[in-house]
Amino acid sequence: MGLLLALIALIVVAVLWWKAFGPKRPGPGRVIGPDDDPDFIWRIGRQSRTDGPAGPVDPSD
């Protein structure tokens, strides 16, 4: 009986050790693409308003 309790305790310690020091999971599960990023959409809108319909002006012309 004592051997069984020692085995269970060893398994519990191993699992806790693995959770604490094992391989780390990647950060947040959801990656925001540029089309879902409000800042990206705001910058594109601002850029299109400042560039005008013909695009940016090339100073070398």
PDB file of N, CA and C in Angstrom:
ATOM      1  N   MET A   1       0.825  -1.200   0.000  1.00  0.00           N
ATOM      2  CA  MET A   1       0.000   0.000   0.000  1.00  0.00           C
ATOM      3  C   MET A   1       0.868   1.263   0.000  1.00  0.00           C
ATOM      4  N   GLY A   2       1.914   1.245   0.780  1.00  0.00           N
ATOM      5  CA  GLY A   2       2.826   2.390   0.856  1.00  0.00           C
ATOM      6  C   GLY A   2       3.520   2.637  -0.483  1.00  0.00           C
ATOM      7  N   LEU A   3       3.838   1.538  -1.176  1.00  0.00           N
ATOM      8  CA  LEU A   3       4.492   1.661  -2.481  1.00  0.00           C
ATOM      9  C   LEU A   3       3.546   2.302  -3.498  1.00  0.00           C
ATOM     10  N   LEU A   4       2.264   1.964  -3.440  1.00  0.00           N
ATOM     11  CA  LEU A   4       1.272   2.545  -4.338  1.00  0.00           C
ATOM     12  C   LEU A   4       1.116   4.041  -4.073  1.00  0.00           C
ATOM     13  N   LEU A   5       1.067   4.452  -2.821  1.00  0.00           N
ATOM     14  CA  LEU A   5       0.970   5.868  -2.481  1.00  0.00           C
ATOM     15  C   LEU A   5       2.222   6.628  -2.923  1.00  0.00           C
ATOM     16  N   ALA A   6       3.380   6.013  -2.776  1.00  0.00           N
ATOM     17  CA  ALA A   6       4.622   6.649  -3.213  1.00  0.00           C
ATOM     18  C   ALA A   6       4.625   6.813  -4.735  1.00  0.00           C
ATOM     19  N   LEU A   7       4.114   5.817  -5.451  1.00  0.00           N
ATOM     20  CA  LEU A   7       4.047   5.897  -6.910  1.00  0.00           C
ATOM     21  C   LEU A   7       3.085   7.015  -7.345  1.00  0.00           C
ATOM     22  N   ILE A   8       1.943   7.110  -6.699  1.00  0.00           N
ATOM     23  CA  ILE A   8       0.980   8.169  -7.016  1.00  0.00           C
ATOM     24  C   ILE A   8       1.584   9.540  -6.705  1.00  0.00           C
ATOM     25  N   ALA A   9       2.259   9.672  -5.578  1.00  0.00           N
ATOM     26  CA  ALA A   9       2.893  10.938  -5.216  1.00  0.00           C
ATOM     27  C   ALA A   9       3.980  11.295  -6.231  1.00  0.00           C
ATOM     28  N   LEU A  10       4.743  10.319  -6.695  1.00  0.00           N
ATOM     29  CA  LEU A  10       5.777  10.563  -7.691  1.00  0.00           C
ATOM     30  C   LEU A  10       5.171  11.036  -9.006  1.00  0.00           C
ATOM     31  N   ILE A  11       4.057  10.448  -9.404  1.00  0.00           N
ATOM     32  CA  ILE A  11       3.380  10.861 -10.635  1.00  0.00           C
ATOM     33  C   ILE A  11       2.857  12.290 -10.496  1.00  0.00           C
ATOM     34  N   VAL A  12       2.273  12.615  -9.350  1.00  0.00           N
ATOM     35  CA  VAL A  12       1.750  13.964  -9.121  1.00  0.00           C
ATOM     36  C   VAL A  12       2.893  14.976  -9.163  1.00  0.00           C
ATOM     37  N   VAL A  13       4.006  14.672  -8.526  1.00  0.00           N
ATOM     38  CA  VAL A  13       5.152  15.582  -8.540  1.00  0.00           C
ATOM     39  C   VAL A  13       5.686  15.730  -9.964  1.00  0.00           C
ATOM     40  N   ALA A  14       5.747  14.649 -10.724  1.00  0.00           N
ATOM     41  CA  ALA A  14       6.241  14.718 -12.100  1.00  0.00           C
ATOM     42  C   ALA A  14       5.323  15.582 -12.962  1.00  0.00           C
ATOM     43  N   VAL A  15       4.025  15.456 -12.809  1.00  0.00           N
ATOM     44  CA  VAL A  15       3.077  16.255 -13.591  1.00  0.00           C
ATOM     45  C   VAL A  15       3.204  17.733 -13.217  1.00  0.00           C
ATOM     46  N   LEU A  16       3.290  18.034 -11.948  1.00  0.00           N
ATOM     47  CA  LEU A  16       3.446  19.421 -11.517  1.00  0.00           C
ATOM     48  C   LEU A  16       4.769  20.010 -12.007  1.00  0.00           C
ATOM     49  N   TRP A  17       5.822  19.203 -11.970  1.00  0.00           N
ATOM     50  CA  TRP A  17       7.125  19.645 -12.462  1.00  0.00           C
ATOM     51  C   TRP A  17       7.043  19.936 -13.963  1.00  0.00           C
ATOM     52  N   TRP A  18       6.358  19.063 -14.707  1.00  0.00           N
ATOM     53  CA  TRP A  18       6.198  19.262 -16.150  1.00  0.00           C
ATOM     54  C   TRP A  18       5.408  20.533 -16.450  1.00  0.00           C
ATOM     55  N   LYS A  19       4.342  20.768 -15.672  1.00  0.00           N
ATOM     56  CA  LYS A  19       3.533  21.974 -15.884  1.00  0.00           C
ATOM     57  C   LYS A  19       4.344  23.231 -15.582  1.00  0.00           C
ATOM     58  N   ALA A  20       5.197  23.180 -14.583  1.00  0.00           N
ATOM     59  CA  ALA A  20       5.952  24.354 -14.177  1.00  0.00           C
ATOM     60  C   ALA A  20       7.138  24.621 -15.096  1.00  0.00           C
ATOM     61  N   PHE A  21       7.854  23.574 -15.501  1.00  0.00           N
ATOM     62  CA  PHE A  21       9.110  23.773 -16.220  1.00  0.00           C
ATOM     63  C   PHE A  21       9.143  23.120 -17.592  1.00  0.00           C
ATOM     64  N   GLY A  22       8.045  22.587 -18.057  1.00  0.00           N
ATOM     65  CA  GLY A  22       7.993  21.931 -19.361  1.00  0.00           C
ATOM     66  C   GLY A  22       7.980  22.924 -20.499  1.00  0.00           C
ATOM     67  N   PRO A  23       7.784  22.440 -21.722  1.00  0.00           N
ATOM     68  CA  PRO A  23       7.761  23.344 -22.875  1.00  0.00           C
ATOM     69  C   PRO A  23       6.627  24.354 -22.755  1.00  0.00           C
ATOM     70  N   LYS A  24       6.943  25.568 -23.148  1.00  0.00           N
ATOM     71  CA  LYS A  24       5.955  26.643 -23.041  1.00  0.00           C
ATOM     72  C   LYS A  24       5.050  26.647 -24.266  1.00  0.00           C
ATOM     73  N   ARG A  25       3.812  26.978 -24.038  1.00  0.00           N
ATOM     74  CA  ARG A  25       2.857  27.106 -25.135  1.00  0.00           C
ATOM     75  C   ARG A  25       3.040  28.452 -25.802  1.00  0.00           C
ATOM     76  N   PRO A  26       2.663  28.546 -27.071  1.00  0.00           N
ATOM     77  CA  PRO A  26       2.730  29.860 -27.718  1.00  0.00           C
ATOM     78  C   PRO A  26       1.776  30.840 -27.052  1.00  0.00           C
ATOM     79  N   GLY A  27       1.975  32.115 -27.322  1.00  0.00           N
ATOM     80  CA  GLY A  27       1.163  33.178 -26.716  1.00  0.00           C
ATOM     81  C   GLY A  27      -0.313  33.033 -27.006  1.00  0.00           C
ATOM     82  N   PRO A  28      -0.962  34.109 -27.313  1.00  0.00           N
ATOM     83  CA  PRO A  28      -2.401  34.063 -27.552  1.00  0.00           C
ATOM     84  C   PRO A  28      -2.739  33.135 -28.717  1.00  0.00           C
ATOM     85  N   GLY A  29      -3.857  32.466 -28.605  1.00  0.00           N
ATOM     86  CA  GLY A  29      -4.254  31.508 -29.619  1.00  0.00           C
ATOM     87  C   GLY A  29      -4.750  32.145 -30.900  1.00  0.00           C
ATOM     88  N   ARG A  30      -5.229  33.359 -30.839  1.00  0.00           N
ATOM     89  CA  ARG A  30      -5.801  34.015 -32.020  1.00  0.00           C
ATOM     90  C   ARG A  30      -4.828  35.061 -32.529  1.00  0.00           C
ATOM     91  N   VAL A  31      -4.452  34.922 -33.774  1.00  0.00           N
ATOM     92  CA  VAL A  31      -3.577  35.889 -34.410  1.00  0.00           C
ATOM     93  C   VAL A  31      -4.435  36.858 -35.211  1.00  0.00           C
ATOM     94  N   ILE A  32      -4.187  38.140 -35.021  1.00  0.00           N
ATOM     95  CA  ILE A  32      -4.968  39.155 -35.724  1.00  0.00           C
ATOM     96  C   ILE A  32      -4.269  39.468 -37.038  1.00  0.00           C
ATOM     97  N   GLY A  33      -4.966  39.242 -38.122  1.00  0.00           N
ATOM     98  CA  GLY A  33      -4.438  39.578 -39.436  1.00  0.00           C
ATOM     99  C   GLY A  33      -4.539  41.066 -39.675  1.00  0.00           C
ATOM    100  N   PRO A  34      -3.834  41.567 -40.700  1.00  0.00           N
ATOM    101  CA  PRO A  34      -3.862  43.013 -40.931  1.00  0.00           C
ATOM    102  C   PRO A  34      -5.256  43.542 -41.260  1.00  0.00           C
ATOM    103  N   ASP A  35      -6.100  42.724 -41.877  1.00  0.00           N
ATOM    104  CA  ASP A  35      -7.434  43.217 -42.203  1.00  0.00           C
ATOM    105  C   ASP A  35      -8.356  43.259 -40.987  1.00  0.00           C
ATOM    106  N   ASP A  36      -7.957  42.642 -39.877  1.00  0.00           N
ATOM    107  CA  ASP A  36      -8.738  42.689 -38.644  1.00  0.00           C
ATOM    108  C   ASP A  36      -8.178  43.693 -37.644  1.00  0.00           C
ATOM    109  N   ASP A  37      -7.036  44.282 -37.950  1.00  0.00           N
ATOM    110  CA  ASP A  37      -6.372  45.192 -37.036  1.00  0.00           C
ATOM    111  C   ASP A  37      -6.913  46.608 -37.242  1.00  0.00           C
ATOM    112  N   PRO A  38      -7.576  47.186 -36.251  1.00  0.00           N
ATOM    113  CA  PRO A  38      -8.162  48.515 -36.422  1.00  0.00           C
ATOM    114  C   PRO A  38      -7.111  49.586 -36.732  1.00  0.00           C
ATOM    115  N   ASP A  39      -5.915  49.473 -36.147  1.00  0.00           N
ATOM    116  CA  ASP A  39      -4.871  50.457 -36.422  1.00  0.00           C
ATOM    117  C   ASP A  39      -4.426  50.389 -37.878  1.00  0.00           C
ATOM    118  N   PHE A  40      -4.312  49.186 -38.413  1.00  0.00           N
ATOM    119  CA  PHE A  40      -3.913  49.023 -39.810  1.00  0.00           C
ATOM    120  C   PHE A  40      -4.957  49.649 -40.737  1.00  0.00           C
ATOM    121  N   ILE A  41      -6.215  49.380 -40.466  1.00  0.00           N
ATOM    122  CA  ILE A  41      -7.290  49.921 -41.298  1.00  0.00           C
ATOM    123  C   ILE A  41      -7.307  51.446 -41.193  1.00  0.00           C
ATOM    124  N   TRP A  42      -7.072  51.991 -39.994  1.00  0.00           N
ATOM    125  CA  TRP A  42      -7.036  53.439 -39.818  1.00  0.00           C
ATOM    126  C   TRP A  42      -5.875  54.054 -40.602  1.00  0.00           C
ATOM    127  N   ARG A  43      -4.686  53.402 -40.560  1.00  0.00           N
ATOM    128  CA  ARG A  43      -3.538  53.936 -41.300  1.00  0.00           C
ATOM    129  C   ARG A  43      -3.777  53.887 -42.805  1.00  0.00           C
ATOM    130  N   ILE A  44      -4.386  52.810 -43.303  1.00  0.00           N
ATOM    131  CA  ILE A  44      -4.672  52.710 -44.729  1.00  0.00           C
ATOM    132  C   ILE A  44      -5.664  53.803 -45.146  1.00  0.00           C
ATOM    133  N   GLY A  45      -6.696  54.025 -44.334  1.00  0.00           N
ATOM    134  CA  GLY A  45      -7.667  55.076 -44.639  1.00  0.00           C
ATOM    135  C   GLY A  45      -7.031  56.446 -44.636  1.00  0.00           C
ATOM    136  N   ARG A  46      -6.183  56.713 -43.655  1.00  0.00           N
ATOM    137  CA  ARG A  46      -5.505  58.006 -43.582  1.00  0.00           C
ATOM    138  C   ARG A  46      -4.549  58.180 -44.757  1.00  0.00           C
ATOM    139  N   GLN A  47      -3.856  57.117 -45.115  1.00  0.00           N
ATOM    140  CA  GLN A  47      -2.918  57.191 -46.231  1.00  0.00           C
ATOM    141  C   GLN A  47      -3.652  57.437 -47.551  1.00  0.00           C
ATOM    142  N   SER A  48      -4.787  56.799 -47.738  1.00  0.00           N
ATOM    143  CA  SER A  48      -5.522  56.988 -48.988  1.00  0.00           C
ATOM    144  C   SER A  48      -6.097  58.401 -49.075  1.00  0.00           C
ATOM    145  N   ARG A  49      -6.441  58.997 -47.924  1.00  0.00           N
ATOM    146  CA  ARG A  49      -6.945  60.379 -47.936  1.00  0.00           C
ATOM    147  C   ARG A  49      -5.832  61.372 -48.229  1.00  0.00           C
ATOM    148  N   THR A  50      -4.628  61.116 -47.731  1.00  0.00           N
ATOM    149  CA  THR A  50      -3.535  62.054 -47.955  1.00  0.00           C
ATOM    150  C   THR A  50      -2.906  61.880 -49.332  1.00  0.00           C
ATOM    151  N   ASP A  51      -2.923  60.670 -49.889  1.00  0.00           N
ATOM    152  CA  ASP A  51      -2.319  60.435 -51.199  1.00  0.00           C
ATOM    153  C   ASP A  51      -3.210  60.912 -52.331  1.00  0.00           C
ATOM    154  N   GLY A  52      -4.495  60.935 -52.129  1.00  0.00           N
ATOM    155  CA  GLY A  52      -5.425  61.327 -53.180  1.00  0.00           C
ATOM    156  C   GLY A  52      -5.664  60.173 -54.144  1.00  0.00           C
ATOM    157  N   PRO A  53      -6.486  60.370 -55.143  1.00  0.00           N
ATOM    158  CA  PRO A  53      -6.853  59.282 -56.046  1.00  0.00           C
ATOM    159  C   PRO A  53      -5.707  58.849 -56.962  1.00  0.00           C
ATOM    160  N   ALA A  54      -4.726  59.722 -57.237  1.00  0.00           N
ATOM    161  CA  ALA A  54      -3.649  59.369 -58.158  1.00  0.00           C
ATOM    162  C   ALA A  54      -2.479  58.715 -57.449  1.00  0.00           C
ATOM    163  N   GLY A  55      -2.497  58.635 -56.126  1.00  0.00           N
ATOM    164  CA  GLY A  55      -1.405  58.038 -55.392  1.00  0.00           C
ATOM    165  C   GLY A  55      -0.415  59.086 -54.936  1.00  0.00           C
ATOM    166  N   PRO A  56       0.693  58.657 -54.344  1.00  0.00           N
ATOM    167  CA  PRO A  56       1.668  59.617 -53.831  1.00  0.00           C
ATOM    168  C   PRO A  56       2.347  60.385 -54.958  1.00  0.00           C
ATOM    169  N   VAL A  57       2.749  61.592 -54.651  1.00  0.00           N
ATOM    170  CA  VAL A  57       3.405  62.444 -55.647  1.00  0.00           C
ATOM    171  C   VAL A  57       4.898  62.153 -55.632  1.00  0.00           C
ATOM    172  N   ASP A  58       5.476  61.927 -56.800  1.00  0.00           N
ATOM    173  CA  ASP A  58       6.899  61.665 -56.912  1.00  0.00           C
ATOM    174  C   ASP A  58       7.622  62.990 -57.110  1.00  0.00           C
ATOM    175  N   PRO A  59       8.484  63.411 -56.182  1.00  0.00           N
ATOM    176  CA  PRO A  59       9.118  64.726 -56.290  1.00  0.00           C
ATOM    177  C   PRO A  59      10.120  64.814 -57.449  1.00  0.00           C
ATOM    178  N   SER A  60      10.564  63.706 -58.019  1.00  0.00           N
ATOM    179  CA  SER A  60      11.556  63.751 -59.099  1.00  0.00           C
ATOM    180  C   SER A  60      10.930  64.118 -60.449  1.00  0.00           C
ATOM    181  N   ASP A  61       9.592  64.097 -60.562  1.00  0.00           N
ATOM    182  CA  ASP A  61       8.932  64.436 -61.843  1.00  0.00           C
ATOM    183  C   ASP A  61       8.851  65.913 -62.058  1.00  0.00           C
TER     184      ASP A  61
END
